[in-house]
MMTF fields as JSON, N, C-alpha, C and O atoms, coordinates in Angstrom:
{
  "mmtfVersion": "1.0.0",
  "mmtfProducer": "UNKNOWN",
  "numBonds": 339,
  "numAtoms": 340,
  "numGroups": 85,
  "numChains": 1,
  "numModels": 1,
  "chainsPerModel": [1],
  "groupsPerChain": [85],
  "chainIdList": ["A"],
  "bondAtomList": [4, 2, 8, 6, 12, 10, 16, 14, 20, 18, 24, 22, 28, 26, 32, 30, 36, 34, 40, 38, 44, 42, 48, 46, 52, 50, 56, 54, 60, 58, 64, 62, 68, 66, 72, 70, 76, 74, 80, 78, 84, 82, 88, 86, 92, 90, 96, 94, 100, 98, 104, 102, 108, 106, 112, 110, 116, 114, 120, 118, 124, 122, 128, 126, 132, 130, 136, 134, 140, 138, 144, 142, 148, 146, 152, 150, 156, 154, 160, 158, 164, 162, 168, 166, 172, 170, 176, 174, 180, 178, 184, 182, 188, 186, 192, 190, 196, 194, 200, 198, 204, 202, 208, 206, 212, 210, 216, 214, 220, 218, 224, 222, 228, 226, 232, 230, 236, 234, 240, 238, 244, 242, 248, 246, 252, 250, 256, 254, 260, 258, 264, 262, 268, 266, 272, 270, 276, 274, 280, 278, 284, 282, 288, 286, 292, 290, 296, 294, 300, 298, 304, 302, 308, 306, 312, 310, 316, 314, 320, 318, 324, 322, 328, 326, 332, 330, 336, 334],
  "bondOrderList": [1, 1, 1, 1, 1, 1, 1, 1, 1, 1, 1, 1, 1, 1, 1, 1, 1, 1, 1, 1, 1, 1, 1, 1, 1, 1, 1, 1, 1, 1, 1, 1, 1, 1, 1, 1, 1, 1, 1, 1, 1, 1, 1, 1, 1, 1, 1, 1, 1, 1, 1, 1, 1, 1, 1, 1, 1, 1, 1, 1, 1, 1, 1, 1, 1, 1, 1, 1, 1, 1, 1, 1, 1, 1, 1, 1, 1, 1, 1, 1, 1, 1, 1, 1],
  "groupList": [{"groupName": "MET", "atomNameList": ["N", "CA", "C", "O"], "elementList": ["N", "C", "C", "O"], "formalChargeList": [0, 0, 0, 0], "bondAtomList": [1, 0, 2, 1, 3, 2], "bondOrderList": [1, 1, 2], "singleLetterCode": "M", "chemCompType": "L-PEPTIDE LINKING"}, {"groupName": "ASN", "atomNameList": ["N", "CA", "C", "O"], "elementList": ["N", "C", "C", "O"], "formalChargeList": [0, 0, 0, 0], "bondAtomList": [1, 0, 2, 1, 3, 2], "bondOrderList": [1, 1, 2], "singleLetterCode": "N", "chemCompType": "L-PEPTIDE LINKING"}, {"groupName": "ARG", "atomNameList": ["N", "CA", "C", "O"], "elementList": ["N", "C", "C", "O"], "formalChargeList": [0, 0, 0, 0], "bondAtomList": [1, 0, 2, 1, 3, 2], "bondOrderList": [1, 1, 2], "singleLetterCode": "R", "chemCompType": "L-PEPTIDE LINKING"}, {"groupName": "ALA", "atomNameList": ["N", "CA", "C", "O"], "elementList": ["N", "C", "C", "O"], "formalChargeList": [0, 0, 0, 0], "bondAtomList": [1, 0, 2, 1, 3, 2], "bondOrderList": [1, 1, 2], "singleLetterCode": "A", "chemCompType": "L-PEPTIDE LINKING"}, {"groupName": "GLN", "atomNameList": ["N", "CA", "C", "O"], "elementList": ["N", "C", "C", "O"], "formalChargeList": [0, 0, 0, 0], "bondAtomList": [1, 0, 2, 1, 3, 2], "bondOrderList": [1, 1, 2], "singleLetterCode": "Q", "chemCompType": "L-PEPTIDE LINKING"}, {"groupName": "LEU", "atomNameList": ["N", "CA", "C", "O"], "elementList": ["N", "C", "C", "O"], "formalChargeList": [0, 0, 0, 0], "bondAtomList": [1, 0, 2, 1, 3, 2], "bondOrderList": [1, 1, 2], "singleLetterCode": "L", "chemCompType": "L-PEPTIDE LINKING"}, {"groupName": "LYS", "atomNameList": ["N", "CA", "C", "O"], "elementList": ["N", "C", "C", "O"], "formalChargeList": [0, 0, 0, 0], "bondAtomList": [1, 0, 2, 1, 3, 2], "bondOrderList": [1, 1, 2], "singleLetterCode": "K", "chemCompType": "L-PEPTIDE LINKING"}, {"groupName": "GLY", "atomNameList": ["N", "CA", "C", "O"], "elementList": ["N", "C", "C", "O"], "formalChargeList": [0, 0, 0, 0], "bondAtomList": [1, 0, 2, 1, 3, 2], "bondOrderList": [1, 1, 2], "singleLetterCode": "G", "chemCompType": "PEPTIDE LINKING"}, {"groupName": "GLU", "atomNameList": ["N", "CA", "C", "O"], "elementList": ["N", "C", "C", "O"], "formalChargeList": [0, 0, 0, 0], "bondAtomList": [1, 0, 2, 1, 3, 2], "bondOrderList": [1, 1, 2], "singleLetterCode": "E", "chemCompType": "L-PEPTIDE LINKING"}, {"groupName": "ILE", "atomNameList": ["N", "CA", "C", "O"], "elementList": ["N", "C", "C", "O"], "formalChargeList": [0, 0, 0, 0], "bondAtomList": [1, 0, 2, 1, 3, 2], "bondOrderList": [1, 1, 2], "singleLetterCode": "I", "chemCompType": "L-PEPTIDE LINKING"}, {"groupName": "SER", "atomNameList": ["N", "CA", "C", "O"], "elementList": ["N", "C", "C", "O"], "formalChargeList": [0, 0, 0, 0], "bondAtomList": [1, 0, 2, 1, 3, 2], "bondOrderList": [1, 1, 2], "singleLetterCode": "S", "chemCompType": "L-PEPTIDE LINKING"}, {"groupName": "THR", "atomNameList": ["N", "CA", "C", "O"], "elementList": ["N", "C", "C", "O"], "formalChargeList": [0, 0, 0, 0], "bondAtomList": [1, 0, 2, 1, 3, 2], "bondOrderList": [1, 1, 2], "singleLetterCode": "T", "chemCompType": "L-PEPTIDE LINKING"}, {"groupName": "PHE", "atomNameList": ["N", "CA", "C", "O"], "elementList": ["N", "C", "C", "O"], "formalChargeList": [0, 0, 0, 0], "bondAtomList": [1, 0, 2, 1, 3, 2], "bondOrderList": [1, 1, 2], "singleLetterCode": "F", "chemCompType": "L-PEPTIDE LINKING"}, {"groupName": "HIS", "atomNameList": ["N", "CA", "C", "O"], "elementList": ["N", "C", "C", "O"], "formalChargeList": [0, 0, 0, 0], "bondAtomList": [1, 0, 2, 1, 3, 2], "bondOrderList": [1, 1, 2], "singleLetterCode": "H", "chemCompType": "L-PEPTIDE LINKING"}, {"groupName": "PRO", "atomNameList": ["N", "CA", "C", "O"], "elementList": ["N", "C", "C", "O"], "formalChargeList": [0, 0, 0, 0], "bondAtomList": [1, 0, 2, 1, 3, 2], "bondOrderList": [1, 1, 2], "singleLetterCode": "P", "chemCompType": "L-PEPTIDE LINKING"}, {"groupName": "ASP", "atomNameList": ["N", "CA", "C", "O"], "elementList": ["N", "C", "C", "O"], "formalChargeList": [0, 0, 0, 0], "bondAtomList": [1, 0, 2, 1, 3, 2], "bondOrderList": [1, 1, 2], "singleLetterCode": "D", "chemCompType": "L-PEPTIDE LINKING"}, {"groupName": "CYS", "atomNameList": ["N", "CA", "C", "O"], "elementList": ["N", "C", "C", "O"], "formalChargeList": [0, 0, 0, 0], "bondAtomList": [1, 0, 2, 1, 3, 2], "bondOrderList": [1, 1, 2], "singleLetterCode": "C", "chemCompType": "L-PEPTIDE LINKING"}, {"groupName": "TRP", "atomNameList": ["N", "CA", "C", "O"], "elementList": ["N", "C", "C", "O"], "formalChargeList": [0, 0, 0, 0], "bondAtomList": [1, 0, 2, 1, 3, 2], "bondOrderList": [1, 1, 2], "singleLetterCode": "W", "chemCompType": "L-PEPTIDE LINKING"}, {"groupName": "VAL", "atomNameList": ["N", "CA", "C", "O"], "elementList": ["N", "C", "C", "O"], "formalChargeList": [0, 0, 0, 0], "bondAtomList": [1, 0, 2, 1, 3, 2], "bondOrderList": [1, 1, 2], "singleLetterCode": "V", "chemCompType": "L-PEPTIDE LINKING"}, {"groupName": "TYR", "atomNameList": ["N", "CA", "C", "O"], "elementList": ["N", "C", "C", "O"], "formalChargeList": [0, 0, 0, 0], "bondAtomList": [1, 0, 2, 1, 3, 2], "bondOrderList": [1, 1, 2], "singleLetterCode": "Y", "chemCompType": "L-PEPTIDE LINKING"}],
  "groupTypeList": [0, 1, 2, 3, 4, 2, 2, 2, 5, 6, 6, 6, 1, 6, 7, 1, 8, 6, 5, 3, 4, 6, 9, 10, 11, 12, 10, 13, 2, 14, 15, 3, 16, 10, 3, 16, 8, 3, 3, 12, 15, 14, 6, 10, 6, 8, 13, 3, 5, 11, 17, 2, 18, 18, 18, 19, 8, 1, 14, 11, 2, 18, 10, 5, 12, 16, 14, 11, 16, 9, 1, 6, 11, 6, 8, 9, 9, 15, 8, 4, 6, 4, 11, 1, 15],
  "groupIdList": [1, 2, 3, 4, 5, 6, 7, 8, 9, 10, 11, 12, 13, 14, 15, 16, 17, 18, 19, 20, 21, 22, 23, 24, 25, 26, 27, 28, 29, 30, 31, 32, 33, 34, 35, 36, 37, 38, 39, 40, 41, 42, 43, 44, 45, 46, 47, 48, 49, 50, 51, 52, 53, 54, 55, 56, 57, 58, 59, 60, 61, 62, 63, 64, 65, 66, 67, 68, 69, 70, 71, 72, 73, 74, 75, 76, 77, 78, 79, 80, 81, 82, 83, 84, 85],
  "secStructList": [7, 7, 2, 2, 2, 2, 2, 2, 2, 2, 2, 2, 2, 2, 2, 2, 2, 2, 2, 2, 2, 2, 2, 2, 2, 2, 6, 6, 7, 7, 1, 5, 7, 6, 6, 6, 7, 7, 5, 7, 7, 6, 6, 7, 2, 2, 2, 2, 2, 2, 7, 3, 3, 3, 3, 3, 6, 6, 6, 6, 3, 3, 3, 3, 3, 7, 2, 2, 2, 2, 2, 2, 2, 2, 2, 2, 2, 2, 2, 2, 2, 2, 2, 2, 7],
  "xCoordList": [-52.493, -51.322, -50.146, -50.025, -49.296, -48.048, -47.115, -47.322, -45.697, -44.72, -43.981, -43.396, -44.055, -43.324, -44.213, -43.677, -45.64, -46.228, -46.124, -46.189, -45.945, -45.791, -44.341, -44.204, -43.462, -42.038, -42.15, -41.565, -42.748, -43.032, -43.625, -43.194, -44.646, -45.563, -44.606, -44.68, -43.94, -42.98, -41.978, -41.782, -41.42, -40.204, -40.922, -40.219, -42.212, -42.899, -43.15, -42.814, -43.627, -44.06, -42.595, -42.577, -41.471, -40.229, -39.908, -39.345, -40.154, -39.828, -40.701, -40.232, -41.89, -42.699, -42.369, -42.491, -41.968, -41.489, -40.352, -40.286, -39.44, -38.231, -38.536, -38.026, -39.409, -40.13, -40.669, -40.272, -41.551, -42.269, -41.284, -41.507, -40.304, -39.084, -38.448, -38.104, -38.234, -37.554, -38.572, -38.167, -39.798, -40.889, -40.886, -40.888, -40.881, -40.961, -39.852, -40.046, -38.564, -37.639, -37.391, -36.439, -38.077, -38.464, -38.942, -38.447, -40.178, -40.537, -39.838, -40.398, -38.452, -37.432, -36.691, -35.608, -37.11, -36.281, -36.311, -37.402, -35.238, -34.947, -35.721, -36.119, -35.823, -36.479, -35.452, -35.725, -34.334, -33.193, -31.822, -31.516, -31.247, -30.095, -29.094, -28.731, -28.734, -27.817, -26.442, -25.83, -25.991, -24.616, -24.627, -23.682, -25.692, -25.532, -26.799, -26.987, -27.761, -29.302, -30.055, -30.823, -29.93, -30.644, -32.169, -32.313, -33.156, -34.659, -35.135, -34.824, -35.881, -36.523, -37.921, -38.573, -38.51, -39.853, -40.526, -40.375, -41.16, -41.708, -42.807, -43.213, -43.278, -44.554, -43.995, -44.778, -42.684, -42.071, -41.586, -40.71, -42.224, -41.989, -40.403, -39.738, -39.915, -38.548, -37.693, -36.693, -37.976, -37.089, -37.261, -36.256, -38.549, -38.607, -37.822, -37.354, -37.541, -36.85, -35.316, -34.544, -34.841, -33.324, -32.716, -31.486, -33.382, -32.714, -32.583, -33.344, -31.581, -31.099, -31.378, -31.242, -31.745, -32.182, -31.068, -30.836, -30.431, -29.801, -29.837, -29.7, -30.027, -30.605, -29.462, -29.096, -29.1, -28.21, -28.825, -29.577, -28.484, -29.365, -29.058, -29.971, -27.713, -27.091, -26.259, -25.169, -26.481, -27.804, -28.609, -28.054, -29.759, -30.893, -30.69, -30.865, -30.247, -29.988, -30.508, -30.344, -31.248, -31.689, -30.857, -30.751, -30.362, -29.688, -30.259, -30.669, -30.361, -31.127, -30.018, -29.472, -29.676, -28.886, -29.467, -30.324, -28.992, -29.589, -28.566, -27.559, -29.036, -28.281, -26.879, -25.909, -26.86, -25.46, -24.509, -23.354, -24.972, -23.951, -23.671, -22.614, -24.624, -24.353, -23.307, -22.29, -23.578, -22.642, -21.095, -20.071, -21.164, -19.708, -19.026, -17.798, -19.788, -19.27, -18.71, -17.658, -19.445, -19.034, -17.56, -16.595, -17.686, -16.496, -15.163, -14.141, -15.345, -14.194, -13.853, -12.661, -14.713, -14.456, -13.839, -12.842, -14.216, -13.557, -11.983, -11.078, -11.748, -10.456, -9.41, -8.28, -10.167, -9.335, -9.059, -7.913, -9.923, -9.433, -8.299, -7.336, -8.594, -7.537, -6.207, -5.183, -6.245, -4.631, -4.258, -3.102, -5.185, -4.662, -4.123, -3.122, -4.768, -4.368, -2.921, -2.438],
  "yCoordList": [61.807, 61.495, 62.14, 61.979, 62.951, 63.442, 62.62, 61.569, 63.011, 62.214, 61.912, 60.848, 63.078, 62.986, 61.878, 60.929, 61.974, 61.08, 59.502, 58.589, 59.365, 58.112, 57.385, 56.2, 58.278, 57.801, 57.599, 56.583, 58.272, 57.91, 56.855, 56.084, 56.452, 55.381, 54.088, 53.117, 54.024, 53.252, 52.701, 51.513, 53.755, 53.367, 52.97, 52.339, 53.193, 52.716, 51.202, 50.287, 50.959, 49.535, 48.635, 47.515, 49.213, 48.492, 48.198, 47.125, 48.919, 48.749, 47.725, 47.006, 47.584, 46.699, 45.211, 44.191, 45.273, 44.094, 43.385, 42.168, 44.3, 43.733, 43.268, 42.269, 44.098, 43.796, 42.195, 41.36, 41.957, 40.946, 39.681, 38.637, 39.887, 38.917, 38.542, 37.377, 39.541, 39.224, 38.459, 37.479, 38.733, 38.005, 36.744, 35.871, 36.335, 34.966, 34.1, 32.889, 34.609, 33.923, 33.823, 33.136, 34.385, 34.26, 33.006, 32.333, 32.592, 31.316, 30.016, 28.933, 30.199, 29.008, 29.13, 28.547, 29.934, 30.039, 28.592, 28.121, 28.016, 26.721, 26.976, 28.055, 25.71, 25.705, 25.584, 25.499, 25.583, 25.589, 26.472, 26.694, 26.819, 27.615, 27.03, 25.855, 27.744, 27.183, 26.745, 25.896, 27.132, 26.897, 25.806, 25.024, 25.757, 24.86, 24.126, 23.438, 24.186, 23.311, 23.518, 22.631, 24.7, 24.977, 25.33, 26.112, 24.663, 24.846, 26.175, 26.917, 26.668, 27.874, 27.89, 27.2, 28.437, 28.695, 29.833, 30.972, 29.684, 30.624, 31.456, 32.524, 30.92, 31.438, 32.385, 33.158, 32.334, 33.049, 34.178, 34.246, 35.347, 36.757, 36.911, 37.418, 36.382, 36.639, 36.003, 36.622, 34.899, 34.252, 35.185, 35.47, 35.697, 36.653, 37.759, 38.267, 38.32, 39.628, 39.398, 40.292, 38.194, 38.036, 37.157, 37.105, 36.435, 35.633, 36.39, 37.325, 36.001, 36.805, 35.8, 34.58, 36.407, 35.65, 36.281, 37.481, 35.626, 36.121, 35.526, 34.304, 36.303, 35.717, 36.168, 37.325, 35.214, 35.203, 35.216, 34.327, 36.145, 36.258, 35.369, 34.794, 35.169, 34.212, 33.137, 33.5, 32.005, 31.427, 31.662, 31.866, 31.63, 32.08, 30.949, 29.751, 31.565, 30.712, 31.629, 32.849, 30.863, 31.714, 30.817, 29.591, 31.698, 31.037, 31.699, 32.847, 31.089, 31.325, 31.312, 30.24, 32.454, 32.305, 32.649, 33.523, 31.956, 32.074, 33.195, 33.562, 33.68, 34.719, 34.304, 35.062, 32.948, 32.475, 32.414, 32.814, 31.898, 32.086, 33.516, 33.81, 34.279, 35.908, 36.323, 36.819, 36.086, 36.491, 35.901, 36.578, 34.678, 33.968, 34.503, 34.536, 34.884, 35.185, 36.827, 37.204, 37.66, 38.889, 38.837, 39.591, 37.948, 37.916, 37.599, 38.284, 36.634, 36.053, 37.327, 37.581, 38.022, 39.273, 40.191, 40.722, 40.592, 41.452, 40.896, 41.731, 39.785, 39.226, 39.455, 39.936, 38.929, 39.051, 40.664, 40.946, 41.668, 42.921, 43.502, 44.173, 43.119, 43.222, 42.6, 43.282, 41.395, 40.815, 41.712, 42.121, 42.035, 42.937, 44.125, 44.523, 44.952, 46.25, 46.304, 47.387],
  "zCoordList": [48.49, 49.445, 48.436, 47.222, 49.388, 48.589, 48.776, 49.382, 48.199, 47.935, 49.193, 49.399, 50.153, 51.7, 52.304, 52.876, 52.187, 53.084, 52.724, 53.547, 51.276, 50.779, 51.278, 51.584, 51.271, 51.83, 53.169, 53.543, 54.09, 55.567, 55.636, 56.493, 54.922, 54.913, 54.5, 55.253, 53.648, 53.1, 54.247, 54.505, 54.843, 55.766, 56.997, 57.786, 57.381, 58.566, 58.049, 58.801, 57.014, 56.72, 56.767, 57.279, 56.217, 56.291, 57.687, 57.905, 58.602, 60.026, 60.622, 61.504, 60.244, 60.719, 60.192, 60.87, 58.97, 58.512, 59.165, 59.338, 59.518, 60.189, 61.686, 62.192, 62.31, 63.531, 63.53, 64.343, 62.567, 62.208, 62.167, 62.782, 61.459, 61.215, 62.302, 62.505, 63.121, 64.708, 65.441, 66.066, 65.469, 66.316, 65.792, 66.66, 64.608, 64.2, 64.27, 64.168, 64.45, 64.933, 66.274, 66.643, 67.058, 68.498, 68.878, 69.782, 67.999, 68.102, 68.034, 68.204, 67.751, 67.462, 68.691, 68.69, 70.054, 71.02, 71.898, 72.22, 72.211, 72.94, 74.352, 74.792, 74.926, 76.288, 77.373, 78.57, 76.894, 78.211, 77.824, 76.653, 78.661, 78.599, 77.439, 77.505, 76.552, 75.464, 76.043, 75.395, 76.965, 77.68, 78.81, 78.908, 79.653, 80.719, 80.807, 81.81, 79.821, 79.94, 81.102, 81.473, 81.813, 82.838, 82.148, 81.209, 82.748, 82.386, 82.306, 83.238, 81.312, 81.117, 81.374, 80.59, 82.181, 82.417, 81.609, 82.052, 80.618, 79.593, 80.367, 79.911, 81.571, 82.138, 83.308, 83.86, 83.68, 84.874, 84.438, 83.576, 85.111, 84.986, 85.01, 84.107, 86.203, 86.652, 85.532, 85.17, 84.989, 83.883, 82.631, 81.979, 82.25, 81.222, 81.38, 80.361, 82.632, 82.686, 82.841, 82.493, 83.367, 83.293, 82.506, 82.499, 81.819, 80.834, 79.609, 79.359, 78.778, 77.675, 76.299, 76.392, 75.136, 73.963, 73.056, 73.202, 72.222, 71.349, 70.043, 69.971, 68.847, 67.754, 66.542, 66.337, 65.96, 64.868, 63.353, 62.954, 62.689, 61.416, 60.361, 59.769, 60.02, 58.943, 59.412, 59.853, 59.424, 59.271, 60.561, 61.641, 60.422, 61.544, 62.632, 62.411, 63.981, 65.067, 66.134, 66.109, 67.226, 68.449, 69.519, 69.562, 70.274, 71.867, 72.923, 72.752, 74.119, 75.24, 76.397, 76.657, 77.087, 78.222, 79.595, 79.726, 80.586, 82.028, 82.55, 81.946, 83.828, 84.471, 84.885, 84.868, 85.283, 85.779, 84.68, 84.825, 83.512, 82.431, 81.828, 81.27, 81.984, 81.708, 82.416, 81.932, 83.867, 84.774, 84.615, 84.709, 84.39, 84.261, 82.836, 82.754, 81.816, 80.535, 80.848, 80.33, 81.657, 81.888, 82.919, 82.797, 83.734, 84.636, 83.576, 83.592, 82.818, 81.889, 80.881, 80.705, 80.308, 79.467, 80.297, 79.81, 81.638, 82.528, 82.814, 82.827, 82.992, 83.148, 81.994, 82.074, 80.785, 79.594, 79.373, 79.023, 79.529, 79.297, 80.289, 79.92, 81.634, 82.761, 82.059, 82.016, 81.554, 81.237, 80.074, 79.977, 79.19, 77.865, 78.215, 77.62, 79.348, 79.653, 80.413, 80.745]
}
């Protein structure tokens, strides 16, 4: 194995470690929306596709948001942008 191959392998393994870290923090996902406490169904495909997971690294914290709260947040951000312009 030459030097270039070892470097590629090292980069690949480092990427896998980061992915494994992200996946392990996902197990700390709450069972309800972090804003409105709406129940999250982990077996629902619709919930899996529409709900958002936010992971904070330091300190490690996982938040879960429903589509309703996401839309409300977007509306508030848009209003703030309009008032600042």
